Short mmCIF file of C-alpha atoms in Angstrom, two decimals:
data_model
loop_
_atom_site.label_atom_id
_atom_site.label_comp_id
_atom_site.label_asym_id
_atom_site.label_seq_id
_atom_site.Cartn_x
_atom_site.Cartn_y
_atom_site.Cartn_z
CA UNK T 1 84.87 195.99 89.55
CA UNK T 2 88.42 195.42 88.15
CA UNK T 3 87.85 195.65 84.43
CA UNK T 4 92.15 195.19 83.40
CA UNK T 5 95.17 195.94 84.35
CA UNK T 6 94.62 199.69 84.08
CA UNK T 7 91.40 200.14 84.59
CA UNK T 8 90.27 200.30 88.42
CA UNK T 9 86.39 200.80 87.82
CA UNK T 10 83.54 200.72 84.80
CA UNK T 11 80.32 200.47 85.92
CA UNK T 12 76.69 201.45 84.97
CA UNK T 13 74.32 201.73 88.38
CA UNK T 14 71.36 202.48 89.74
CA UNK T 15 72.77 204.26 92.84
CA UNK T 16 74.77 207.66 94.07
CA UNK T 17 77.77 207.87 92.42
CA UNK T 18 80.96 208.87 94.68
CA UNK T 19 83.50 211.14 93.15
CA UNK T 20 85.96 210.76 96.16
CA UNK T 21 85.66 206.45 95.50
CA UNK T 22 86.56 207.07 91.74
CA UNK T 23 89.85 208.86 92.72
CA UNK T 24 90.85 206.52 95.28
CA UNK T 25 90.09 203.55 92.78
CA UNK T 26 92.69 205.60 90.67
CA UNK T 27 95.45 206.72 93.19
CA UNK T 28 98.95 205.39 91.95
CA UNK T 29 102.08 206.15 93.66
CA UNK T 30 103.68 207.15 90.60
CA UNK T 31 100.50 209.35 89.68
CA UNK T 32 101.51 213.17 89.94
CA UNK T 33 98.27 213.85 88.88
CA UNK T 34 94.52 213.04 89.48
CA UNK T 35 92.32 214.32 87.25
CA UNK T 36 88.12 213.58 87.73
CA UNK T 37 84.80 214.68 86.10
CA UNK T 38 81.35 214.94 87.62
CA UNK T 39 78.62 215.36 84.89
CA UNK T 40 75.55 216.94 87.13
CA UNK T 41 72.27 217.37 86.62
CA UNK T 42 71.32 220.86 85.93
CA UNK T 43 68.00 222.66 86.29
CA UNK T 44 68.07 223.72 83.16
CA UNK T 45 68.19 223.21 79.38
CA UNK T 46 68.35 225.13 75.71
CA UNK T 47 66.23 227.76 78.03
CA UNK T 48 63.85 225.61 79.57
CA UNK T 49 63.59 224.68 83.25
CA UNK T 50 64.00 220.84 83.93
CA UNK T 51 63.03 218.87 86.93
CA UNK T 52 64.45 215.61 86.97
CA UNK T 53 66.02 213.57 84.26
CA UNK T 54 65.53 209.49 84.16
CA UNK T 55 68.45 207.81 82.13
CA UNK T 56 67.52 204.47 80.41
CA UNK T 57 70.82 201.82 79.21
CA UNK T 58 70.83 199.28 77.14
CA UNK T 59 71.76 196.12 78.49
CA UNK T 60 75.56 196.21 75.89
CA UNK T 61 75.79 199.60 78.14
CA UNK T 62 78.40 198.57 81.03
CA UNK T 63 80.13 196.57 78.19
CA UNK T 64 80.66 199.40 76.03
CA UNK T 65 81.71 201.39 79.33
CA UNK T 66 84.32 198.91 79.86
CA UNK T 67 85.48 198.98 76.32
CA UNK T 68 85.88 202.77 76.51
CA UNK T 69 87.83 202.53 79.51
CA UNK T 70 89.98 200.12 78.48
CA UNK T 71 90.89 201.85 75.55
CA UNK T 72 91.62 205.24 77.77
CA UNK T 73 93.54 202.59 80.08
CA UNK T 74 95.66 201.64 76.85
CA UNK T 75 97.36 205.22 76.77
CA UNK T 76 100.85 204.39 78.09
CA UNK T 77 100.81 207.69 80.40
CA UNK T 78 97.58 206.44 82.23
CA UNK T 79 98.23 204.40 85.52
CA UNK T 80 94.18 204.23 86.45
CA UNK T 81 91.06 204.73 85.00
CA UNK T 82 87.50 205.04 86.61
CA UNK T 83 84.29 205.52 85.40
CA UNK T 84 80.40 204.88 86.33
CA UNK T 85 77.45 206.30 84.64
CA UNK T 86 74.36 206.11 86.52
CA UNK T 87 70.82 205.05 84.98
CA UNK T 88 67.38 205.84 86.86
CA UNK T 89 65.58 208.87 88.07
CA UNK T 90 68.05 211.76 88.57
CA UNK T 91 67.05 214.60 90.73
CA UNK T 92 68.68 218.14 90.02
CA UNK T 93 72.00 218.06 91.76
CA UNK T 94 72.75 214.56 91.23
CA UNK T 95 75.42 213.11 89.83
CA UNK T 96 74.75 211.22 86.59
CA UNK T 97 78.37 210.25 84.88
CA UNK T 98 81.74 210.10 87.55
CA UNK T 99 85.37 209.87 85.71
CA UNK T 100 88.99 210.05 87.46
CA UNK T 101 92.35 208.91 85.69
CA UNK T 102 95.67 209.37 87.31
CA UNK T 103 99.19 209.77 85.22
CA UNK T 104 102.16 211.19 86.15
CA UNK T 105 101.69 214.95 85.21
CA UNK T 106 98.94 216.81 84.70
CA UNK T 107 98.37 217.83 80.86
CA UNK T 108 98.47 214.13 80.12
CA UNK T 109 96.37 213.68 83.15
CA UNK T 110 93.49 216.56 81.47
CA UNK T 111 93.72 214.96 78.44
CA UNK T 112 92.82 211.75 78.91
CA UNK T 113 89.82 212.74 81.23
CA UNK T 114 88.83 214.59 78.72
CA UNK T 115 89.03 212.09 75.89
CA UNK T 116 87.36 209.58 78.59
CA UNK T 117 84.28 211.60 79.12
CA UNK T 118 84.03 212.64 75.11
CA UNK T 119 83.73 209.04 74.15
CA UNK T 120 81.45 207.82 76.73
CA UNK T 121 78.91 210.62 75.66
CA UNK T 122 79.62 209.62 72.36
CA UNK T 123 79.36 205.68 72.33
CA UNK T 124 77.43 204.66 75.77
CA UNK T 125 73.68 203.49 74.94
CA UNK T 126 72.10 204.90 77.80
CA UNK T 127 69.56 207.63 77.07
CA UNK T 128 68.22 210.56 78.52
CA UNK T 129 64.23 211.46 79.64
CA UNK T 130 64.10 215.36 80.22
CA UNK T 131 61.18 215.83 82.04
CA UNK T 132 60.46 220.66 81.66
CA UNK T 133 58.79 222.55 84.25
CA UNK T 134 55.90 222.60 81.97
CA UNK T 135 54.89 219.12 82.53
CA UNK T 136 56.18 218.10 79.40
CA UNK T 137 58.90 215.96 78.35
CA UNK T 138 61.58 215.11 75.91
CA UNK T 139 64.09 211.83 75.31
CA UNK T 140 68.16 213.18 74.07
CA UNK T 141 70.34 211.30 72.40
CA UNK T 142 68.27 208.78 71.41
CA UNK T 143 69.06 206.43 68.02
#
């Protein structure tokens, strides 16, 4: 989805994210630098084993996404900007949050991932289900 002018891609899904997609949405001839995040589930958490998460969005949540990366977009040294979080059940391995944002050299490039991936954590309504080897469970990040 074409979100602005500098944004190739902000999406929330329900299906495998592709890291390779996210830096050709973002390839630029001027770009001297691609610079991408994969956020993957882990099998583990504060010490305890976890099995699967299951990651719930409210429905303002590919909005907000947008927002965010329209405002990482706005950064005169980005050319491209792509992100996609993924909601649903989440096996261990999988890939739950995909950014990539070209610019033409690469501390810019870092940067600006890095900003990208800080404020979608901190502003995207989507919510977490930790479900421990124990059979119990836990939501994070949850108003």
């Amino acid at each position: 989805m074409t979100v602005s002018a500098g944004v190739a891609r902000a999406e929330v899904v329900d299906e495998t994210l592709d890291l390779a997609a996210h830096e050709a949405a973002v390839a630029d001839r001027r770009a001297g630098a691609v610079v991408s995040f994969q956020g993957v589930v882990r099998d583990h958490d504060h010490g305890r084993g976890v099995t699967l998460l299951e990651y719930e969005g409210h429905p303002s949540a590919a909005a907000i996404l947008r927002e965010v990366a329209e405002e990482i977009a706005a950064d005169p040294d980005v050319y491209a900007v792509a992100v996609s979080h993924r909601i649903g059940r989440l096996e261990i391995g999988d890939v739950a949050l995909v950014a990539a944002v070209s610019t033409a050299h690469r501390a810019a490039a870092f940067t600006a991932c890095a900003r990208l991936v800080d404020e979608v954590k901190a502003r995207l309504p989507i919510w977490k289900r930790q479900v421990f080897l124990d059979g119990t469970d836990e939501w994070v990040n949850c108003p």
